[in-house]
Amino acid sequence: MRIARRLIFATLVTILWAAHPARAQQIAIPDSISRAMATVMPIYDSLLGQSVENELNVLPRVDYNQTPKPYIVGEVRVHGAIAVDPQMVIDNLGIETGDTITVPGDAITIATRSLLDRRFFANMKVGTSFRADTIDLDIYLRERIQVRGWDFIGIKSGEKKELEEKLRLRQNAELSDYLLTTCMDLIRKYYDEKAFRNAKIDYTITPDTLIKTAVVVHFNIDKGDKVRIGEIRFEGNDHLPAKKLARSMKKTHKVSINFLRSSKFKEKDFEEDLENVRNYARSQGYRDVVIEEDSTYAIPGKPKRMGVYIKLREGDKYHYRNITWLGNTLYPTSLLEQTIGLKSGDVYDSETMNSRLNGQSPTDMSIANTYKDQGYLAFQADPVETVVPGDSVDVEIRIIEGSQFRIKNVTFDGNTRTNDHVIRRELSTMPGELYSQALLMRTYQRLASMGQFDAQTLLPNVTPNIQQELVDINYSLKEVQNDQLELSGGWGAGMFIASVGINFTNVSLRKFFDKQAWRPYPAGDNQTIGLKVQTNGSYYRALSVNFMEPWLGGRKPTSLSVSFYTSRETNAYYLGQKATAHFGTIGGSIGIGKRLNWPDPYFTLSVGLTMQSYNLYNWDYFIVKDGTCNTLALNLGISRNSVDDIMQYPTTGSKFDLSAALTPPWSAFDGKDYSKPMTDRERYHWIEYHKWKFNAQWFVPLSANNKLVLMARAQFGYLGSYNKNKPSPFEGFQMGGDGLSGYSLYGVETIGLRGYKENALTPLADYGIYARIFSKYTLEMRYPLVRTGGTLVYALAFGEAGNAFQSLSEFKPFSLKRSAGIGLRVYLPFLGMLGIDWGYGFDQTSDSNGKAAGGKFSFSLGQTF
């Protein structure tokens, strides 16, 4: 029966075609799915049992040379509809039974075009048959193949999610060669960037089980092994060292012991590094350098390594002959020559010249920044080179100074907690003043040092108006949460100490009595209040409270700091035990700090007063057993801070602190001879000393994106006395460990040195006597792993050395205890900086049995080593 029906159909079609050779019209569009793809997918037969695709190909064409004639539409039949309702096709055709149309004409073309525009069909043709003045329409169509689902085989779920986002895959997308090719290219690129350069990727297509005209696409991925750069080979570098050429490539590196440096090959990064190679060659005088060829290749016998090949043509080495200046009126030529630092006879170096002319950042020493500091925002410097026979270059530097720009509007946004006036008082760029690049960067540093904003987003947006010679400056602020809650415990002095502390960094005391401002506390004025409690039950208790106002009175950058603290230790070691001895401390301090404009605005001068009282009763563990020891000290300090992000991850700048604590020389005017025997209670009733401390830190970015940072630090401390017969038993130093417990008696200051036990490097000449002088040096290499919003995670590798001594005469600056190790820091809102380090001490200590101190873990809470 099936064969018979097909024969009958073929016979009828042949007869009709012969009788009406020019009475059929067809509409066709290009098929977006290739023949090769069509063989993979099922071609659905029509109800007549013959492939619709074949019917589409044999329909005759209309002879448009015939005279148009009106016909009444009779039957409208649809062939080849599989997922689409045939009646829906008829309803949307725009031609109904009984309508009158002209053939030949454009009525059928317009009707079918509207259906094709809906993108439901890959192909559509219309056949016509006539009965007197009636025309019947047969619509032959092939529906588009849609992708019902996507699948990835052979990879992890995390990679699947990343690929889905990268490819932007969606259901019911139209299947096409272009779509599949694009997806394959993106998948290949994704794995190339992850160093899987030999990944095998293909796809299979299976029919969907629910919809006949839909398929599921399966991407089959075999990543294989990672392939990294094993070697970088140069050719044609007759004078330029290959090592320095490779070092000039900032992002393309071969595998080395530096695990922080990527050895993946990325096309985009490689193109940038080729330009870096050219720039390096030009900086060495090879002005005409050309990269003739570059490629990658497989290294024989090393399937996990690839090589990079770069062929150069160096050309001649050039020198400067004459460097002349044109257009400079503000600054004399001699000053510009001194700034650029190049003269006749020097090796040609276009990179240095461009850097010193225009600068790469607002903080660079460059001629452009020198002009911009005076308001010349439109300054331009164009070096015009002329090659002179004999491998020399003349350079004429043409300067367009332009006009001075003044600041029109200074705006800021994004502050939801911090009050406007707190931000406004830190701005050095004011409306009406001349624009200054230096003042712009000073404002950036001051806003960053407040600790209330994300330093990454603080760089201002400068919008100049060339016609009006005005400039608008906008600071887009992103507040971060710097309030900290400390819950910690540590071992110190043979006991466990629990600490609970809270630090509010953006308090507003003037709103203290405003009930609506307590959410959860009155905030916005950048004032700081801290409270900390430590205890070991009845054995040890301590309380400290501090307050700091950065702008006393709100008009000048003069800070006020006030603190109070008290502690008490007893010999009641167990719960319920009655104490028979105690050591108590109570004290307070007040200080004033003033920001200076000389030598530069990064300096701060501080002065303060500290008073403490130590009360001892039946205390056999110290020099003084019974009595009261009092301290009154004048605190002086000068500091300079140009660090860009003082709270989380500094990348550039430096910080220096020099401080002195001076008590009155009581022994000089109290009339007592301290060389004669007397009780310790009498000798130390009033404590006298002079204490000096110095701390310096430098932050140097080692990568172009300022992620890899080197931190260098030097510390020094000295406790001296006015009278050799009355040395202070308080305010000494102890070195070693991490000092996490915070447990402190006798005003002792803990200096951490990772890789060694607590207090392991302190010379205990007598019970209760601590070091009086120390020095310490640290190098840290830091790299951020996570830096989003207020959360920061960075890894570090460190090396440090230090030692502590009993007296100045014993001090040996190069007798140091060394250690090295690795660590991790996590900065979280409300918790501050948390850290863990593993350090190895290379030297022996008094309790290491003549061996190296060995490995030791150290922990930190909110402190920087």
XYZ file of C-alpha atoms in Angstrom, residues 143-567:
425
model
C 10.696 23.105 10.707
C 13.826 24.473 12.289
C 15.817 22.241 14.599
C 15.945 23.715 18.093
C 18.322 22.917 20.931
C 16.255 21.636 23.807
C 19.265 21.185 26.114
C 23.048 21.393 26.434
C 25.354 18.998 28.202
C 29.079 18.814 28.998
C 30.670 15.404 29.377
C 34.040 14.755 31.011
C 34.450 17.870 33.199
C 33.589 18.967 36.735
C 30.392 20.755 37.719
C 32.251 23.995 38.471
C 33.697 24.083 34.963
C 30.261 23.314 33.519
C 28.840 26.352 35.276
C 31.655 28.603 34.056
C 31.242 27.379 30.474
C 27.470 27.869 30.552
C 28.011 31.476 31.628
C 30.791 32.040 29.109
C 28.890 30.483 26.186
C 25.576 32.073 27.260
C 23.714 28.920 26.362
C 19.945 28.979 26.340
C 17.201 26.514 25.608
C 15.202 26.592 22.350
C 18.078 28.231 20.487
C 18.179 27.577 16.774
C 20.711 24.912 15.869
C 23.205 26.012 13.240
C 26.743 25.462 12.075
C 27.625 28.964 13.280
C 26.282 28.309 16.780
C 28.179 25.040 17.166
C 31.409 26.455 15.708
C 31.244 29.477 18.015
C 30.672 27.278 21.063
C 33.573 25.012 20.117
C 35.884 28.018 19.671
C 34.911 29.470 23.050
C 35.415 26.134 24.799
C 38.826 25.781 23.152
C 39.793 29.285 24.225
C 38.583 28.624 27.775
C 40.838 25.592 28.165
C 43.746 27.221 26.364
C 43.732 29.974 28.997
C 43.801 27.305 31.691
C 46.872 25.716 30.035
C 44.992 22.670 28.675
C 46.247 23.329 25.177
C 45.914 19.716 24.036
C 42.306 19.363 25.092
C 40.167 17.218 22.783
C 36.738 18.710 22.165
C 33.917 17.462 19.951
C 30.143 17.184 20.086
C 27.309 14.755 19.466
C 23.665 15.524 18.752
C 20.768 13.334 19.890
C 17.026 13.769 19.257
C 14.976 15.105 22.128
C 12.614 12.565 23.669
C 9.685 15.014 23.954
C 9.820 17.286 20.920
C 10.469 15.712 17.524
C 12.093 18.817 16.036
C 14.405 19.414 19.020
C 17.799 17.970 19.872
C 20.226 17.836 22.789
C 23.829 18.881 22.128
C 26.528 17.052 24.060
C 30.024 18.570 24.208
C 32.597 15.855 24.861
C 35.710 17.268 26.549
C 38.946 15.504 27.373
C 41.162 18.157 28.976
C 44.316 16.072 29.083
C 47.335 17.429 30.944
C 48.179 21.074 31.486
C 50.748 22.393 29.049
C 52.916 25.233 30.329
C 55.722 27.237 28.792
C 58.900 25.191 29.114
C 61.238 27.488 27.211
C 61.353 30.824 25.423
C 63.785 30.866 22.531
C 65.022 33.966 20.735
C 66.768 34.182 17.385
C 68.468 37.160 15.807
C 69.388 38.791 19.117
C 73.062 39.306 18.368
C 73.544 41.929 21.080
C 70.480 41.782 23.337
C 70.752 39.068 26.038
C 68.007 36.440 25.816
C 67.509 36.518 29.608
C 66.783 40.232 29.609
C 64.491 39.914 26.609
C 62.558 37.191 28.438
C 62.496 39.303 31.598
C 60.913 42.175 29.677
C 57.886 39.954 29.009
C 55.559 40.827 31.896
C 52.987 38.042 31.536
C 54.554 35.311 29.404
C 57.004 33.280 31.491
C 58.444 29.804 31.478
C 58.036 27.390 34.373
C 60.315 28.276 37.311
C 60.541 27.975 41.083
C 58.502 31.171 41.395
C 55.071 29.597 41.923
C 53.403 33.021 42.049
C 54.317 33.691 38.416
C 52.001 32.230 35.814
C 53.516 30.061 33.059
C 50.310 29.719 31.043
C 50.307 30.846 27.439
C 47.605 33.388 26.594
C 47.385 34.871 23.123
C 46.332 38.322 24.315
C 49.080 38.501 26.933
C 51.616 37.254 24.410
C 50.740 40.041 21.976
C 51.291 42.585 24.752
C 54.604 40.981 25.651
C 55.807 41.119 22.057
C 55.368 44.882 22.291
C 57.242 44.807 25.621
C 60.123 43.031 23.865
C 60.160 45.750 21.204
C 60.109 48.466 23.872
C 62.990 46.856 25.736
C 65.056 46.637 22.547
C 64.313 50.292 21.799
C 65.332 51.254 25.328
C 68.723 49.700 24.592
C 69.219 51.811 21.479
C 67.829 49.421 18.850
C 65.319 51.835 17.421
C 64.559 49.834 14.269
C 63.977 46.472 15.959
C 61.485 44.222 14.178
C 59.916 40.944 15.275
C 59.971 38.964 12.070
C 58.359 35.791 13.321
C 56.766 34.281 16.422
C 55.259 30.873 17.047
C 54.711 28.122 19.578
C 55.916 24.548 19.297
C 55.833 21.235 21.129
C 58.971 20.283 23.034
C 60.048 16.742 22.061
C 59.801 14.303 24.937
C 57.933 16.783 27.134
C 54.189 16.512 26.430
C 53.375 18.887 29.290
C 55.663 21.656 28.016
C 55.549 23.977 25.044
C 58.083 26.353 23.620
C 57.780 29.950 22.442
C 59.879 31.101 19.499
C 60.591 34.759 18.695
C 62.777 35.874 15.810
C 64.176 39.415 15.932
C 66.018 41.733 13.617
C 67.828 44.185 15.876
C 69.073 46.713 13.347
C 71.657 49.355 14.262
C 72.219 50.733 17.750
C 71.410 54.446 17.930
C 72.580 57.287 20.184
C 71.148 60.730 20.830
C 72.950 63.549 19.063
C 70.931 66.675 19.822
C 67.930 67.069 22.141
C 66.226 70.430 21.705
C 63.119 71.961 23.259
C 60.430 74.044 21.626
C 57.457 75.831 23.194
C 58.425 75.835 26.897
C 57.818 79.194 28.574
C 56.935 78.239 32.150
C 60.044 76.215 32.971
C 63.579 76.858 31.677
C 65.213 74.345 29.360
C 67.853 73.530 31.970
C 65.188 72.298 34.419
C 63.474 70.198 31.742
C 66.819 68.665 30.728
C 67.516 67.803 34.340
C 64.110 66.120 34.698
C 64.377 64.063 31.544
C 67.913 62.977 32.394
C 69.047 62.312 28.791
C 71.804 64.138 26.944
C 73.845 64.062 23.766
C 75.812 60.827 23.413
C 73.452 58.706 25.514
C 72.087 55.479 24.097
C 68.734 55.969 22.390
C 65.985 55.105 24.904
C 62.477 56.015 23.792
C 60.840 54.232 26.733
C 62.670 56.327 29.332
C 62.069 59.500 27.345
C 58.312 58.910 27.079
C 58.092 57.948 30.755
C 59.912 61.080 31.925
C 57.989 63.264 29.538
C 54.445 62.058 30.165
C 54.644 59.687 33.154
C 52.845 56.396 33.561
C 51.018 57.277 36.789
C 50.068 60.460 38.664
C 52.862 59.856 41.195
C 55.713 59.555 38.665
C 58.424 62.191 38.463
C 57.705 63.480 34.969
C 57.539 66.763 33.098
C 53.814 66.276 32.468
C 53.075 65.881 36.175
C 55.252 68.917 36.931
C 53.085 71.011 34.602
C 49.833 69.455 35.845
C 50.770 70.340 39.422
C 50.537 73.975 38.259
C 47.159 73.513 36.579
C 48.321 72.859 33.007
C 45.982 69.917 32.530
C 46.084 70.062 28.702
C 49.895 69.876 28.606
C 51.346 67.872 25.706
C 54.914 66.888 24.882
C 55.628 65.352 21.492
C 59.183 64.143 20.771
C 59.877 64.375 17.023
C 62.778 62.176 15.949
C 65.066 62.666 12.984
C 67.507 59.916 12.051
C 70.981 61.262 11.304
C 73.417 59.311 9.097
C 75.853 57.477 11.324
C 73.304 55.786 13.616
C 72.345 58.925 15.545
C 69.002 60.542 16.341
C 68.081 64.193 16.783
C 65.035 64.810 18.951
C 63.009 67.995 19.019
C 60.582 67.949 21.949
C 57.624 70.113 21.021
C 55.707 71.320 24.046
C 52.182 72.683 24.112
C 51.712 74.107 27.581
C 48.133 75.225 27.116
C 46.316 77.209 29.778
C 45.930 76.698 33.483
C 42.765 74.866 34.496
C 40.821 75.704 37.595
C 38.622 73.375 39.567
C 34.918 73.963 39.001
C 33.069 71.253 40.898
C 34.308 68.775 43.485
C 31.769 66.064 44.232
C 31.690 62.717 45.960
C 29.135 59.950 46.255
C 28.700 56.520 47.761
C 29.030 57.495 51.439
C 26.011 56.161 53.310
C 27.439 56.092 56.877
C 30.222 58.669 56.809
C 29.050 62.274 57.083
C 29.722 64.652 54.202
C 31.701 67.142 56.282
C 34.087 64.376 57.389
C 34.937 63.682 53.751
C 34.966 67.318 52.714
C 37.551 68.289 55.335
C 39.998 65.736 53.888
C 39.789 67.176 50.363
C 42.839 69.105 49.180
C 41.226 69.899 45.819
C 38.844 72.814 46.297
C 36.596 74.665 43.801
C 38.175 77.795 42.366
C 41.746 76.661 42.955
C 44.239 75.689 40.298
C 44.165 72.023 39.399
C 47.071 70.099 40.925
C 47.993 66.472 40.328
C 49.900 66.337 43.620
C 46.907 67.612 45.599
C 44.687 65.092 43.847
C 46.896 62.192 44.961
C 47.198 63.664 48.456
C 43.418 63.631 48.763
C 43.372 60.015 47.586
C 45.900 59.034 50.250
C 44.017 60.848 53.022
C 40.691 59.276 52.104
C 42.353 55.864 51.965
C 44.032 56.349 55.360
C 40.654 57.059 56.975
C 39.955 53.333 56.689
C 36.290 53.833 55.822
C 36.528 53.339 52.044
C 37.756 50.697 49.633
C 41.109 52.018 48.407
C 40.717 50.168 45.083
C 37.802 52.365 44.027
C 39.056 55.690 45.364
C 40.914 57.005 42.322
C 39.048 60.189 41.335
C 37.323 60.795 38.030
C 38.735 63.963 36.433
C 36.587 65.556 33.697
C 38.168 68.595 32.020
C 36.246 71.155 29.956
C 38.764 72.288 27.335
C 36.719 75.266 26.108
C 36.089 76.725 29.562
C 39.503 75.652 30.975
C 37.729 74.164 33.980
C 37.787 70.691 35.466
C 35.286 68.692 37.505
C 36.523 66.135 40.037
C 34.387 63.327 41.410
C 35.354 60.851 44.115
C 33.310 57.674 43.870
C 33.405 56.142 47.343
C 32.666 52.599 48.388
C 32.371 52.189 52.136
C 33.815 49.149 53.870
C 33.009 47.835 57.309
C 36.000 48.315 59.628
C 34.384 47.804 63.002
C 36.070 44.842 64.652
C 35.011 42.248 67.181
C 37.845 40.291 68.777
C 37.278 36.946 70.452
C 40.589 35.253 71.085
C 42.654 33.248 73.459
C 46.359 32.675 73.837
C 49.043 31.211 76.011
C 51.335 33.609 77.801
C 53.418 33.600 80.971
C 52.376 30.029 81.674
C 48.632 30.588 81.529
C 45.701 30.819 79.122
C 44.319 34.318 78.549
C 40.896 34.927 76.985
C 40.244 38.266 75.282
C 37.053 40.007 74.241
C 37.366 43.290 72.432
C 35.319 45.564 70.239
C 36.507 48.485 68.152
C 34.135 51.023 66.575
C 35.903 53.082 63.896
C 33.256 55.557 62.683
C 31.583 56.868 65.817
C 29.835 60.246 66.166
C 29.715 61.411 69.792
C 27.727 64.540 68.889
C 24.810 62.225 67.987
C 25.136 60.292 71.241
C 21.825 61.559 72.629
C 19.955 61.228 69.315
C 17.851 58.082 69.678
C 17.310 57.753 65.932
C 21.105 57.662 65.331
C 21.601 54.426 67.310
C 21.695 51.949 64.403
C 23.467 50.173 66.044
C 25.485 53.152 67.307
C 25.706 56.834 66.287
C 28.091 56.847 63.325
C 29.583 59.127 60.706
C 32.327 61.301 62.256
C 35.272 58.866 61.948
C 35.863 58.814 65.699
C 37.193 55.589 67.218
C 36.180 53.899 70.466
C 37.747 50.662 71.605
C 37.057 48.395 74.576
C 38.977 45.251 75.506
C 38.659 42.833 78.413
C 41.105 40.036 79.225
C 40.800 37.473 81.970
C 41.998 34.177 83.372
C 39.381 33.990 86.068
C 40.630 35.132 89.450
C 44.290 34.909 88.379
C 44.409 37.749 85.843
C 42.028 40.489 84.734
C 42.578 43.490 82.494
C 40.448 46.271 81.021
C 41.362 48.952 78.489
C 39.313 51.744 76.930
C 40.472 54.192 74.267
C 39.016 57.050 72.251
C 40.386 58.981 69.288
C 39.053 62.122 67.572
C 40.928 62.780 64.287
C 39.786 66.420 63.945
C 39.576 68.113 67.320
C 37.007 70.880 67.000
C 36.284 69.834 63.417
C 38.279 72.681 61.853
C 41.914 71.578 61.800
C 43.561 68.150 61.390
C 44.576 67.952 65.033
C 43.809 64.631 66.675
C 42.990 63.879 70.294
C 43.525 60.453 71.811
C 42.598 59.351 75.318
C 43.049 55.935 76.897
C 42.543 54.254 80.257
C 43.669 50.797 81.329
C 43.844 48.693 84.442
C 44.965 45.146 85.209
